XYZ file of C-alpha atoms in Angstrom:
704
model
C 100.243 -107.263 36.119
C 99.432 -109.333 39.189
C 101.998 -107.461 41.257
C 99.491 -104.555 41.403
C 97.599 -106.312 44.011
C 99.227 -107.117 47.321
C 98.036 -108.282 50.637
C 97.710 -106.732 54.037
C 98.110 -102.960 54.578
C 99.851 -102.408 51.208
C 97.176 -104.155 49.158
C 95.524 -102.349 46.242
C 92.885 -103.565 43.968
C 93.346 -100.704 41.509
C 93.741 -101.211 37.832
C 95.503 -98.618 35.627
C 93.679 -95.317 35.208
C 91.144 -95.538 32.464
C 91.986 -92.014 31.155
C 95.205 -93.421 29.696
C 93.444 -96.328 27.807
C 92.128 -96.330 24.409
C 88.422 -97.129 23.918
C 88.091 -100.469 22.094
C 87.282 -100.091 18.429
C 84.279 -101.601 16.895
C 84.588 -104.309 14.564
C 84.510 -103.831 10.735
C 81.348 -104.375 8.846
C 80.001 -107.852 8.517
C 79.607 -109.179 4.910
C 76.888 -111.692 4.936
C 74.450 -111.977 7.899
C 71.315 -111.500 5.967
C 72.775 -113.631 3.034
C 73.748 -116.670 5.073
C 72.201 -118.984 2.497
C 73.868 -117.025 -0.290
C 77.170 -117.370 1.521
C 76.495 -121.151 1.686
C 76.069 -121.260 -2.055
C 78.956 -118.903 -2.683
C 81.440 -121.114 -0.771
C 80.245 -124.159 -2.610
C 80.447 -122.530 -6.071
C 83.768 -120.875 -5.201
C 85.184 -124.213 -4.137
C 84.527 -126.244 -7.227
C 85.077 -123.375 -9.661
C 88.426 -122.605 -7.935
C 89.459 -126.211 -8.087
C 88.505 -126.555 -11.799
C 90.451 -123.510 -12.686
C 93.488 -123.540 -10.425
C 94.521 -127.115 -10.354
C 95.374 -127.410 -14.134
C 97.021 -123.887 -13.872
C 99.161 -125.019 -10.911
C 100.237 -128.303 -12.502
C 101.263 -126.562 -15.699
C 102.920 -123.737 -13.833
C 104.938 -126.081 -11.630
C 106.015 -128.187 -14.668
C 107.050 -125.048 -16.532
C 108.795 -123.488 -13.733
C 110.803 -126.651 -13.078
C 111.707 -126.969 -16.730
C 112.939 -123.326 -16.884
C 114.935 -123.726 -13.722
C 116.705 -126.911 -15.064
C 117.247 -125.176 -18.444
C 118.742 -122.067 -16.710
C 121.040 -124.205 -14.551
C 122.333 -126.091 -17.587
C 122.876 -123.041 -19.662
C 124.616 -121.326 -16.837
C 126.755 -124.326 -16.164
C 127.819 -124.607 -19.868
C 128.560 -120.835 -20.016
C 130.656 -120.859 -16.825
C 132.497 -124.000 -17.877
C 133.216 -122.637 -21.416
C 134.426 -119.441 -19.857
C 136.709 -121.142 -17.303
C 138.125 -123.470 -19.971
C 138.645 -120.542 -22.337
C 140.479 -118.477 -19.655
C 142.595 -121.500 -18.710
C 143.686 -122.076 -22.349
C 144.412 -118.329 -22.885
C 146.266 -118.033 -19.608
C 148.336 -121.128 -20.256
C 149.120 -119.789 -23.780
C 150.112 -116.363 -22.473
C 152.351 -117.666 -19.698
C 153.944 -120.175 -21.860
C 154.719 -117.502 -24.481
C 156.301 -115.251 -21.967
C 158.327 -117.922 -20.488
C 159.560 -119.009 -24.009
C 160.336 -115.347 -24.702
C 162.524 -114.781 -21.643
C 164.133 -118.190 -22.244
C 165.057 -117.080 -25.785
C 166.705 -113.887 -24.426
C 168.666 -116.015 -21.875
C 169.892 -118.185 -24.664
C 171.343 -115.298 -26.572
C 175.163 -115.616 -26.850
C 175.682 -111.998 -26.006
C 173.557 -112.327 -22.832
C 175.311 -115.615 -21.846
C 178.742 -113.959 -22.373
C 177.846 -110.910 -20.306
C 176.397 -112.844 -17.468
C 179.228 -115.467 -17.443
C 181.849 -112.518 -17.312
C 180.006 -110.882 -14.349
C 179.700 -114.173 -12.450
C 183.408 -114.823 -12.948
C 184.401 -111.253 -11.965
C 182.429 -111.669 -8.656
C 183.937 -115.095 -8.116
C 187.554 -113.893 -8.528
C 187.452 -110.326 -7.082
C 184.267 -110.096 -4.944
C 184.182 -106.432 -5.657
C 181.042 -104.502 -5.942
C 182.824 -101.565 -7.529
C 184.198 -104.007 -10.245
C 180.621 -105.111 -11.022
C 179.374 -101.597 -11.193
C 182.163 -100.517 -13.616
C 182.244 -103.750 -15.650
C 181.515 -103.091 -19.395
C 179.602 -106.398 -19.352
C 176.975 -104.846 -17.078
C 176.290 -102.101 -19.515
C 176.340 -104.625 -22.319
C 173.751 -106.741 -20.531
C 171.402 -103.814 -20.037
C 171.737 -102.727 -23.662
C 171.032 -106.199 -24.989
C 167.899 -106.687 -22.712
C 166.545 -103.299 -23.788
C 167.122 -104.155 -27.400
C 165.491 -107.509 -27.169
C 162.462 -106.387 -25.166
C 162.159 -102.917 -26.883
C 161.367 -101.436 -23.581
C 163.669 -98.888 -21.894
C 162.052 -99.532 -18.494
C 162.787 -103.217 -18.412
C 163.775 -104.462 -15.035
C 166.052 -107.469 -14.418
C 168.131 -109.201 -11.686
C 170.991 -111.754 -12.093
C 172.007 -114.076 -9.285
C 175.025 -116.407 -9.268
C 174.892 -119.881 -7.959
C 175.282 -118.630 -4.443
C 172.301 -116.369 -4.593
C 174.394 -113.225 -4.828
C 173.081 -110.447 -7.007
C 175.795 -109.675 -9.638
C 173.755 -107.454 -11.953
C 170.418 -105.475 -11.919
C 168.597 -102.660 -13.609
C 169.285 -100.226 -10.793
C 171.510 -97.442 -12.044
C 173.314 -96.950 -8.766
C 173.814 -100.648 -8.235
C 172.574 -100.413 -4.698
C 171.506 -104.041 -4.529
C 174.680 -105.526 -5.983
C 176.386 -108.009 -3.716
C 173.144 -108.646 -1.872
C 171.713 -112.121 -1.288
C 168.423 -113.517 -2.546
C 165.457 -113.088 -0.096
C 164.691 -116.188 2.024
C 161.221 -116.556 0.470
C 162.815 -116.494 -3.070
C 165.420 -119.124 -2.469
C 163.156 -121.963 -3.564
C 162.387 -120.287 -6.887
C 166.174 -119.645 -7.315
C 167.035 -123.271 -6.626
C 164.594 -124.420 -9.281
C 165.938 -122.078 -11.929
C 169.503 -123.276 -11.030
C 168.258 -126.813 -11.787
C 167.343 -125.593 -15.326
C 163.569 -124.841 -14.882
C 161.777 -121.771 -15.850
C 159.930 -120.388 -12.815
C 156.924 -117.940 -12.890
C 157.185 -115.261 -10.190
C 154.031 -113.689 -8.809
C 151.774 -112.063 -9.115
C 153.076 -110.463 -5.952
C 153.324 -107.076 -4.245
C 157.070 -106.206 -3.847
C 158.349 -105.067 -0.475
C 161.619 -103.554 0.715
C 164.488 -105.791 1.790
C 167.784 -105.271 3.490
C 169.822 -105.329 0.219
C 169.023 -101.664 -0.755
C 165.977 -102.611 -2.893
C 162.932 -100.224 -2.729
C 159.949 -101.158 -4.904
C 159.027 -98.430 -7.440
C 155.407 -99.545 -7.514
C 152.602 -100.794 -5.099
C 150.839 -102.730 -7.864
C 151.439 -106.536 -8.188
C 154.264 -107.582 -10.460
C 154.921 -110.778 -12.464
C 158.337 -111.983 -13.729
C 160.011 -114.886 -15.243
C 163.165 -116.428 -13.693
C 165.225 -118.412 -16.200
C 168.501 -120.215 -16.080
C 171.544 -118.644 -17.907
C 174.193 -121.177 -19.204
C 177.719 -120.581 -20.261
C 179.293 -121.719 -23.515
C 179.529 -125.267 -22.301
C 175.764 -125.416 -21.452
C 176.271 -125.282 -17.676
C 173.908 -123.169 -15.592
C 176.031 -120.468 -14.089
C 173.324 -117.975 -13.017
C 169.660 -117.173 -13.006
C 167.979 -114.148 -14.754
C 164.768 -112.571 -13.381
C 162.992 -110.258 -16.068
C 160.027 -107.988 -15.332
C 158.886 -104.647 -16.427
C 157.469 -106.142 -19.677
C 153.856 -105.374 -18.644
C 153.255 -109.033 -17.770
C 150.805 -108.438 -14.933
C 148.722 -106.015 -17.008
C 148.320 -108.593 -19.802
C 147.593 -111.256 -17.161
C 144.951 -109.152 -15.434
C 143.399 -108.036 -18.833
C 142.569 -111.716 -19.544
C 140.216 -111.854 -16.569
C 138.724 -108.379 -17.191
C 137.776 -109.274 -20.713
C 136.239 -112.531 -19.670
C 134.095 -110.735 -17.045
C 132.963 -107.761 -19.056
C 131.627 -109.748 -22.094
C 129.253 -111.944 -20.159
C 128.612 -110.054 -16.944
C 130.541 -112.620 -14.948
C 133.241 -112.379 -12.272
C 136.483 -114.068 -13.151
C 139.660 -113.950 -11.174
C 142.866 -115.946 -10.345
C 143.450 -117.550 -6.960
C 146.737 -118.712 -5.259
C 147.097 -121.856 -3.236
C 146.772 -119.920 -0.076
C 143.392 -118.474 -1.061
C 144.595 -114.966 -2.100
C 143.229 -113.217 -5.125
C 145.954 -112.854 -7.701
C 144.134 -110.763 -10.227
C 141.563 -107.907 -9.888
C 137.860 -108.798 -9.792
C 135.585 -106.277 -11.709
C 132.644 -107.050 -9.423
C 134.792 -106.739 -6.277
C 136.346 -103.514 -7.385
C 132.880 -101.930 -7.671
C 132.101 -102.931 -4.049
C 135.480 -102.321 -2.368
C 137.073 -99.911 -4.734
C 136.401 -96.845 -2.609
C 138.635 -98.324 0.122
C 141.262 -100.080 -2.127
C 142.659 -99.136 -5.521
C 143.665 -102.780 -6.336
C 142.357 -106.159 -5.069
C 145.012 -108.242 -6.589
C 147.348 -109.864 -3.943
C 145.393 -107.875 -1.253
C 142.267 -109.881 -0.735
C 141.871 -113.179 0.972
C 138.916 -114.997 -0.492
C 137.012 -115.501 2.749
C 133.295 -115.691 3.452
C 132.109 -112.567 5.239
C 128.645 -113.742 5.896
C 125.268 -113.154 4.360
C 124.885 -109.554 5.732
C 128.465 -108.342 5.074
C 129.285 -104.750 5.992
C 131.862 -102.776 4.194
C 134.343 -103.251 7.098
C 133.864 -107.003 6.873
C 135.230 -107.003 3.245
C 138.525 -105.276 4.045
C 141.779 -107.283 4.433
C 142.147 -106.862 8.150
C 138.746 -108.534 8.863
C 139.243 -111.313 6.247
C 142.099 -112.869 8.258
C 139.607 -114.119 10.876
C 137.014 -115.448 8.250
C 136.923 -118.888 6.694
C 137.630 -119.328 2.976
C 134.547 -119.281 0.783
C 133.504 -122.602 -1.005
C 135.204 -121.908 -4.347
C 138.412 -120.792 -2.695
C 138.497 -123.982 -0.625
C 138.142 -126.121 -3.739
C 140.554 -124.352 -5.947
C 143.277 -123.802 -3.286
C 143.218 -127.445 -2.644
C 144.417 -128.079 -6.105
C 141.092 -129.342 -7.419
C 138.762 -128.379 -10.202
C 135.004 -128.288 -9.530
C 131.722 -126.543 -9.746
C 128.589 -125.767 -7.669
C 125.186 -124.877 -9.214
C 123.059 -124.787 -6.127
C 124.574 -121.605 -4.927
C 127.082 -120.463 -2.276
C 128.378 -117.257 -0.735
C 131.331 -115.710 -2.462
C 134.090 -113.457 -1.081
C 131.637 -110.551 -1.207
C 128.808 -112.451 0.713
C 126.702 -112.661 -2.436
C 124.819 -115.793 -3.477
C 126.507 -117.122 -6.619
C 127.130 -120.221 -8.704
C 130.640 -120.922 -9.967
C 133.173 -123.103 -11.797
C 136.835 -123.335 -10.888
C 139.914 -124.913 -12.516
C 143.419 -125.542 -11.026
C 146.462 -124.918 -13.348
C 149.004 -127.200 -11.856
C 151.810 -126.017 -14.151
C 151.495 -122.407 -12.901
C 150.468 -123.030 -9.277
C 147.258 -121.017 -9.479
C 143.553 -121.495 -9.877
C 140.839 -119.827 -12.023
C 137.304 -119.035 -10.615
C 134.385 -117.925 -12.790
C 131.095 -116.993 -10.955
C 127.768 -115.545 -11.688
C 125.044 -114.114 -9.416
C 122.369 -116.757 -8.584
C 119.702 -114.068 -9.074
C 120.678 -113.475 -12.652
C 120.716 -117.191 -13.365
C 117.164 -117.697 -12.172
C 115.769 -114.395 -13.403
C 113.816 -116.129 -16.194
C 112.292 -118.559 -13.783
C 111.141 -115.617 -11.563
C 109.373 -114.069 -14.541
C 107.624 -117.358 -15.251
C 106.589 -117.757 -11.592
C 105.316 -114.156 -11.565
C 103.420 -114.637 -14.740
C 101.741 -117.839 -13.413
C 101.049 -116.223 -10.021
C 99.427 -113.262 -11.772
C 97.329 -115.663 -13.883
C 96.313 -117.560 -10.762
C 95.267 -114.155 -9.071
C 93.147 -113.207 -12.035
C 91.548 -116.654 -12.219
C 90.803 -116.446 -8.537
C 89.221 -113.042 -8.791
C 87.169 -114.246 -11.757
C 86.166 -117.379 -9.785
C 85.114 -115.298 -6.733
C 83.050 -112.883 -8.924
C 81.434 -115.689 -10.775
C 80.566 -117.543 -7.530
C 79.262 -114.370 -5.882
C 76.993 -113.764 -8.912
C 75.641 -117.235 -9.001
C 75.135 -117.239 -5.273
C 73.403 -113.972 -5.340
C 70.989 -115.093 -7.971
C 70.185 -118.174 -5.787
C 69.863 -116.010 -2.671
C 67.490 -113.454 -4.279
C 65.011 -116.099 -4.901
C 65.194 -117.407 -1.346
C 65.513 -114.009 0.456
C 61.880 -113.150 -0.159
C 60.735 -115.780 2.382
C 63.630 -115.249 4.831
C 62.417 -113.747 8.116
C 65.434 -111.395 8.222
C 64.740 -110.063 4.715
C 63.047 -106.963 6.241
C 66.445 -105.811 7.617
C 69.451 -104.512 5.959
C 72.684 -105.115 7.851
C 74.995 -102.073 8.086
C 77.961 -103.306 10.215
C 78.924 -105.520 13.050
C 78.854 -103.918 16.542
C 80.449 -106.685 18.562
C 80.469 -110.401 19.512
C 80.111 -112.134 22.755
C 79.976 -115.628 24.066
C 76.432 -116.399 22.817
C 75.789 -114.163 19.695
C 76.963 -111.573 17.298
C 75.276 -108.111 17.357
C 74.872 -106.125 14.127
C 73.588 -102.727 13.345
C 70.687 -103.038 10.984
C 67.954 -100.931 9.433
C 64.379 -101.905 8.927
C 63.760 -101.674 5.033
C 60.288 -100.329 5.442
C 60.406 -98.161 8.485
C 63.964 -96.957 8.115
C 64.525 -97.434 11.783
C 67.997 -98.465 13.200
C 68.009 -101.640 15.260
C 70.378 -103.957 17.020
C 70.165 -107.416 15.479
C 71.589 -110.151 17.641
C 72.057 -113.592 16.023
C 73.076 -116.783 17.837
C 76.557 -117.692 16.833
C 76.815 -120.708 14.424
C 79.019 -122.609 16.872
C 76.373 -122.274 19.740
C 73.408 -124.047 18.016
C 73.203 -126.720 20.660
C 69.883 -127.109 22.630
C 71.333 -125.613 25.790
C 72.520 -122.412 24.114
C 69.256 -122.167 22.082
C 67.229 -122.334 25.204
C 69.456 -119.692 26.898
C 69.120 -117.384 23.832
C 65.379 -117.844 23.893
C 65.167 -116.946 27.484
C 67.125 -113.701 27.036
C 64.673 -112.522 24.414
C 61.522 -113.512 26.345
C 62.847 -112.076 29.644
C 63.859 -108.816 27.995
C 60.565 -108.547 26.172
C 58.631 -108.819 29.377
C 60.134 -105.578 30.662
C 58.749 -102.136 29.799
C 61.023 -99.701 31.753
C 62.398 -96.918 29.602
C 65.754 -97.756 31.064
C 65.760 -101.263 29.797
C 66.527 -102.228 26.281
C 63.355 -102.731 24.115
C 62.824 -105.938 22.087
C 61.104 -105.500 18.730
C 61.225 -109.008 17.176
C 62.436 -112.493 17.771
C 62.325 -115.760 15.717
C 64.143 -118.595 14.079
C 64.767 -118.978 10.395
C 64.321 -122.098 8.330
C 68.005 -122.549 8.495
C 67.882 -122.512 12.308
C 69.237 -119.063 12.736
C 67.960 -117.742 16.079
C 67.794 -113.948 16.093
C 66.465 -111.127 18.152
C 65.760 -107.588 16.964
C 66.032 -104.897 19.639
C 66.398 -101.182 20.228
C 69.599 -99.668 18.895
C 71.245 -97.875 21.726
C 73.237 -94.708 20.769
C 75.830 -93.750 23.252
C 78.665 -95.290 25.172
C 78.895 -97.773 27.993
C 79.778 -96.724 31.616
C 83.110 -98.371 31.048
C 83.850 -95.963 28.140
C 82.572 -92.968 30.202
C 85.231 -93.600 32.752
C 87.727 -94.444 30.086
C 87.135 -90.987 28.583
C 87.110 -88.762 31.610
C 88.150 -90.657 34.635
C 86.159 -90.962 37.908
C 82.718 -89.170 37.880
C 81.178 -86.454 40.124
C 79.059 -87.640 42.965
C 75.926 -86.130 41.477
C 76.366 -87.763 38.160
C 77.035 -91.208 39.676
C 73.878 -90.887 41.919
C 71.887 -89.794 38.858
C 72.924 -92.753 36.745
C 72.502 -95.315 39.575
C 68.863 -94.072 40.049
C 68.009 -94.933 36.474
C 69.706 -98.327 36.772
C 67.504 -99.026 39.839
C 64.374 -98.164 37.711
C 65.352 -100.882 35.333
C 66.298 -103.521 37.790
C 63.462 -102.663 40.166
C 60.969 -103.585 37.463
C 62.875 -106.797 36.633
C 62.912 -107.813 40.402
C 59.188 -107.120 40.749
C 58.595 -109.538 37.806
C 60.853 -112.112 39.560
C 63.814 -111.664 37.339
C 67.486 -111.217 38.479
C 69.904 -109.912 35.846
C 73.047 -111.499 37.297
C 75.552 -109.602 35.078
C 75.194 -106.053 36.064
C 78.452 -104.310 35.139
C 79.584 -101.000 33.500
C 79.846 -102.659 30.077
C 76.190 -103.579 30.215
C 74.843 -100.092 30.863
C 74.666 -97.711 27.879
C 74.718 -93.996 28.556
C 73.435 -91.434 26.077
C 72.712 -87.745 26.016
C 68.985 -86.626 25.994
C 68.581 -82.875 25.429
C 65.559 -82.825 27.770
C 66.893 -84.800 30.736
C 70.682 -84.915 30.282
C 72.290 -88.330 30.844
C 70.058 -91.258 29.906
C 71.000 -94.758 31.063
C 69.710 -98.041 29.576
C 70.438 -101.554 30.909
C 70.871 -104.327 28.359
C 72.240 -107.869 27.902
C 69.840 -110.035 29.908
C 71.569 -113.167 28.531
C 72.258 -114.379 32.127
C 69.061 -113.209 33.719
C 67.066 -115.851 35.623
C 63.664 -116.044 37.243
C 63.486 -116.457 41.054
C 61.029 -119.354 40.303
C 61.661 -120.496 36.747
C 59.187 -122.208 34.651
C 60.753 -125.538 33.697
C 59.150 -125.505 30.243
C 60.360 -122.080 29.335
C 63.377 -121.062 31.357
C 65.144 -124.114 32.949
C 68.723 -124.707 31.792
C 71.309 -127.055 33.240
C 73.489 -124.432 34.853
C 75.776 -125.949 37.477
C 78.512 -123.319 37.518
C 78.459 -119.559 38.282
C 77.983 -117.179 35.398
C 78.817 -113.455 35.135
C 81.786 -111.096 35.370
C 83.908 -112.220 38.404
C 85.023 -108.756 39.536
C 81.377 -107.480 39.735
C 79.866 -110.666 41.177
C 78.602 -110.850 44.771
C 80.421 -113.274 47.100
C 77.496 -115.607 47.553
C 77.594 -116.192 43.767
C 80.883 -117.797 44.203
C 79.706 -120.009 47.031
C 76.258 -120.991 45.696
C 76.240 -120.285 41.847
C 72.688 -121.630 41.452
C 71.102 -119.526 44.238
C 69.088 -116.718 42.850
C 68.772 -113.592 45.027
C 67.877 -109.975 43.967
C 70.261 -108.713 46.505
C 73.166 -110.058 44.307
C 72.188 -107.420 41.740
C 72.407 -104.751 44.508
C 76.015 -105.866 45.144
C 76.751 -105.319 41.406
C 75.096 -101.852 41.563
C 77.459 -101.018 44.439
C 80.456 -102.129 42.251
C 79.275 -99.829 39.469
C 78.980 -97.025 42.030
C 82.459 -97.693 43.248
C 83.730 -97.839 39.590
C 82.191 -94.460 38.752
C 83.475 -92.748 41.817
C 87.032 -94.239 41.783
C 87.629 -94.815 38.102
C 88.708 -98.397 38.774
C 86.941 -101.695 39.556
C 86.735 -102.586 43.221
C 88.857 -105.745 42.795
C 91.351 -106.572 40.025
C 93.551 -109.660 39.773
C 95.080 -111.717 36.904
C 94.901 -114.932 38.922
C 91.268 -116.130 39.320
C 91.877 -117.692 42.667
C 93.416 -114.521 44.028
C 90.430 -112.485 42.763
C 87.948 -114.926 44.342
C 89.900 -114.569 47.699
C 89.700 -110.755 47.567
C 85.961 -110.808 46.721
C 85.164 -113.191 49.461
C 87.336 -111.853 52.252
C 88.697 -108.419 51.608
C 87.326 -104.905 51.431
C 88.177 -102.738 48.473
C 90.544 -99.677 48.702
C 88.783 -96.662 50.002
C 87.444 -94.423 47.341
C 89.166 -91.438 48.853
C 92.594 -93.061 48.044
C 91.786 -93.218 44.252
C 90.197 -89.674 44.207
C 92.888 -88.249 46.501
C 90.235 -86.357 48.388
C 87.817 -86.798 51.257
C 84.533 -88.668 50.280
C 81.243 -87.629 51.914
C 80.462 -90.173 54.563
C 76.851 -90.673 53.234
C 78.253 -91.557 49.780
C 80.902 -93.926 51.201
C 78.256 -95.492 53.523
C 76.035 -96.264 50.534
C 78.826 -97.967 48.593
C 79.856 -100.064 51.579
C 76.262 -101.096 52.352
C 75.678 -102.090 48.659
C 78.966 -104.119 48.675
C 78.481 -105.808 52.028
C 79.872 -109.376 51.985
C 76.620 -110.711 53.563
C 73.433 -109.899 51.616
C 71.636 -109.506 54.967
C 73.727 -106.373 55.464
C 72.828 -104.823 52.137
C 69.776 -102.891 51.012
C 67.018 -105.518 50.977
C 65.462 -104.296 47.757
C 66.178 -102.020 44.783
C 63.316 -99.843 45.945
C 64.933 -99.275 49.332
C 68.200 -98.274 47.531
C 66.290 -96.007 45.132
C 64.579 -94.148 48.062
C 67.948 -93.303 49.544
C 69.334 -92.291 46.212
C 66.514 -89.833 45.749
C 67.542 -88.156 49.105
C 71.128 -87.871 48.189
C 70.416 -86.699 44.617
C 68.841 -83.430 46.018
C 72.026 -83.062 48.050
C 74.403 -83.672 45.209
C 72.580 -82.429 42.016
C 73.637 -83.194 38.396
C 72.153 -80.636 36.044
C 71.227 -80.786 32.325
C 73.861 -78.074 31.659
C 76.551 -80.098 33.259
C 75.585 -83.215 31.264
C 75.454 -81.125 28.015
C 79.029 -79.746 28.825
C 80.494 -83.225 29.415
C 78.958 -84.660 26.179
C 80.202 -81.698 24.238
C 83.806 -82.383 25.352
C 83.923 -86.254 25.649
C 81.087 -87.455 23.403
C 81.934 -85.782 20.086
C 82.858 -89.169 18.374
C 79.694 -91.004 19.260
C 77.579 -92.074 16.249
């Protein structure tokens, strides 16, 4: 972060310690450098073969997939509609039969006589004891048990005032009680001569002495009872005839046969019957869903708590519940979320005569299962065709390339893997087919084939080839193929860069830093004598390896930005008008006058490497380029002793400061002068072969 660097006395140019960082991994192997022409043919063959094979497959696949989807939707719609209509007809028949059955009981003369007598007794005496002891109460019970053939039949009789004059309770605890306020409407309808369906509903205690004997929903029929003259004198509620069980069974049978989810809905959006699918999901928390679950939408990722009744009061109704509770019939085939949060399609019907709705739903995934199989089949076919096309294209291209490879200038080399890529070219590890020698093969990137970049690439190869120092990378070959591929074959350097050395073990000892710097001076000293300035000396451009006879062995490479002090216009001149190099290792004058060539700029960069090796950090680091420029031009780096947390010998610190002086007149005036002083210090701070061997044994075990 840019906050690492501050100004004034608290300023630090330190980057994070390299010991905590990972060494960048090399890139995976390249697939086609030596077969560029084969790749060109392969791409062409692959294109037209793939087009010829895949376009008809995709057209037929899309048509088939669409046809299967339409067929699945139509089949699902017909199935759901058929089930909904069937359940509606069955439900209407069942409820009508039960209503007529209870009406026939109320029309029995014995029932009418008993009820009329009980009503008259209450009207004249208003005595609960008289109602309990009345023989007409016993006669009413006996008649209803006989007619229903159920000993557990339950009933209640209200007179026109809404007072209970008879019930199935043996102790008569509810006699004389009034109808509950929420049942007054049903009672009034029955008094007008209508037959009223009660429920499904869960019974609750009231103040009349009634205590429900079950927590399951109940259904009942409320019918008018007439006297001998045909006048309605009371209403009779009959339950305990397994009405809800038969009602619920209708929906269970409709669901189990076709793997559907069918249930009844009230006008308020409550589920009136049990849902087989819902009971599987919520059954652990609730034994029954009927009259307990509000059909709300819990959301796409519904948790188990979001499905419980308490949470549902705050949720909006799902799509089907909104439609059916509004008293409308409808359907939706493009999918919606149901009360469980699942994606479904559904059909719903409103039964106006019974004030309830029917919803039949099916999972969207099951509807489109066939279309997924079709899509998977065509996708697999497309993959197999693609593989076949690629193999065929590669075979055709290889045959074409074999004929051309014999005359290709790079045919003598076998590419093993890609080592890295820079702004100018890509570097590969290659092996000479005849000599078996590993080499580094650098090829100009395909997007840099303009005249300026070609000239710069040529210059790097020519400049590097003119150097013979053992500490400078050796150039073996250079050329341009018929396709315009500029390449350079050079020595393959085994080892790690100085950047990786610090990344692996932190700051280095004084002796080792001096020993490495002396070898860098040998390389750059020869270049300066030939009138060449490297201009991009940095830890990443110095390779360090272990030589059993001398210990550490440093080699300087990447002369891509090197430039002669007096360039030959025909061979070296390029149109550089901006500075080039790595900003944190560039001398201040390079910022002010980018085109000015001075060997002492390389000496400044050597000092930066010296600082880096001794402190484990670059001398300056900033995220913002302008801030970095300001530091390089005007500020001094943090003292090395701060980073090492120890005193630094004055002669070492003095050498670093002189190399990194802001004015090149204050620096060493030549690499030879710097090398002479290094020779004096090396004897004072030795670095032995055994020390080097120990370091490489600990930190260099992963080097190829």
